[in-house]
Amino acid sequence: MCWLIGSVAERFLRFATCPVLLVRDAIVAT
């Protein structure tokens, strides 16, 4: 069960940080 939570958390973090990086790149580009 612990590995499942870790996998979901890792996937969520990766999904959450992707838009942040895109937004940061957009801000830097402007």
Tab-separated table of N, CA and C in Angstrom:
chain	number	residue	atom	x	y	z
A	1	MET	N	0.834	-1.199	0.000
A	1	MET	CA	0.000	0.000	0.000
A	1	MET	C	0.869	1.250	0.000
A	2	CYS	N	1.977	1.198	0.703
A	2	CYS	CA	2.860	2.367	0.790
A	2	CYS	C	3.437	2.705	-0.586
A	3	TRP	N	3.816	1.689	-1.337
A	3	TRP	CA	4.386	1.938	-2.665
A	3	TRP	C	3.350	2.555	-3.582
A	4	LEU	N	2.073	2.175	-3.388
A	4	LEU	CA	0.998	2.725	-4.212
A	4	LEU	C	0.835	4.215	-3.935
A	5	ILE	N	0.862	4.580	-2.655
A	5	ILE	CA	0.742	5.990	-2.278
A	5	ILE	C	1.932	6.777	-2.822
A	6	GLY	N	3.105	6.188	-2.746
A	6	GLY	CA	4.303	6.858	-3.241
A	6	GLY	C	4.223	7.066	-4.746
A	7	SER	N	3.705	6.061	-5.464
A	7	SER	CA	3.589	6.170	-6.911
A	7	SER	C	2.601	7.263	-7.289
A	8	VAL	N	1.474	7.301	-6.598
A	8	VAL	CA	0.458	8.323	-6.873
A	8	VAL	C	1.000	9.705	-6.534
A	9	ALA	N	1.722	9.811	-5.420
A	9	ALA	CA	2.272	11.102	-5.007
A	9	ALA	C	3.305	11.580	-6.029
A	10	GLU	N	4.156	10.665	-6.491
A	10	GLU	CA	5.181	11.033	-7.469
A	10	GLU	C	4.527	11.491	-8.770
A	11	ARG	N	3.487	10.761	-9.186
A	11	ARG	CA	2.790	11.116	-10.417
A	11	ARG	C	2.103	12.467	-10.272
A	12	PHE	N	1.519	12.708	-9.096
A	12	PHE	CA	0.829	13.975	-8.852
A	12	PHE	C	1.817	15.133	-8.853
A	13	LEU	N	2.960	14.924	-8.195
A	13	LEU	CA	3.973	15.981	-8.148
A	13	LEU	C	4.484	16.297	-9.550
A	14	ARG	N	4.701	15.242	-10.332
A	14	ARG	CA	5.196	15.439	-11.694
A	14	ARG	C	4.160	16.188	-12.529
A	15	PHE	N	2.882	15.834	-12.329
A	15	PHE	CA	1.806	16.483	-13.078
A	15	PHE	C	1.623	17.924	-12.625
A	16	ALA	N	1.860	18.174	-11.337
A	16	ALA	CA	1.651	19.518	-10.786
A	16	ALA	C	2.803	20.453	-11.162
A	17	THR	N	4.010	19.902	-11.285
A	17	THR	CA	5.164	20.749	-11.576
A	17	THR	C	5.279	21.063	-13.060
A	18	CYS	N	4.655	20.248	-13.912
A	18	CYS	CA	4.745	20.481	-15.353
A	18	CYS	C	4.175	21.844	-15.743
A	19	PRO	N	2.941	22.181	-15.351
A	19	PRO	CA	2.396	23.505	-15.685
A	19	PRO	C	3.217	24.634	-15.068
A	20	VAL	N	3.770	24.404	-13.892
A	20	VAL	CA	4.573	25.439	-13.239
A	20	VAL	C	5.795	25.759	-14.092
A	21	LEU	N	6.429	24.721	-14.630
A	21	LEU	CA	7.602	24.940	-15.476
A	21	LEU	C	7.204	25.651	-16.758
A	22	LEU	N	6.058	25.273	-17.323
A	22	LEU	CA	5.591	25.918	-18.551
A	22	LEU	C	5.303	27.383	-18.302
A	23	VAL	N	4.663	27.688	-17.181
A	23	VAL	CA	4.336	29.075	-16.849
A	23	VAL	C	5.617	29.869	-16.619
A	24	ARG	N	6.571	29.255	-15.927
A	24	ARG	CA	7.838	29.946	-15.663
A	24	ARG	C	8.566	30.237	-16.977
A	25	ASP	N	8.563	29.275	-17.890
A	25	ASP	CA	9.203	29.489	-19.187
A	25	ASP	C	8.502	30.608	-19.943
A	26	ALA	N	7.178	30.662	-19.845
A	26	ALA	CA	6.416	31.703	-20.538
A	26	ALA	C	6.747	33.074	-19.957
A	27	ILE	N	6.886	33.141	-18.644
A	27	ILE	CA	7.206	34.415	-17.992
A	27	ILE	C	8.618	34.862	-18.376
A	28	VAL	N	9.545	33.925	-18.405
A	28	VAL	CA	10.925	34.252	-18.759
A	28	VAL	C	11.010	34.678	-20.226
A	29	ALA	N	10.177	34.075	-21.071
A	29	ALA	CA	10.208	34.375	-22.505
A	29	ALA	C	9.700	35.778	-22.787
A	30	THR	N	8.813	36.279	-21.956
A	30	THR	CA	8.237	37.604	-22.206
A	30	THR	C	9.197	38.699	-21.776
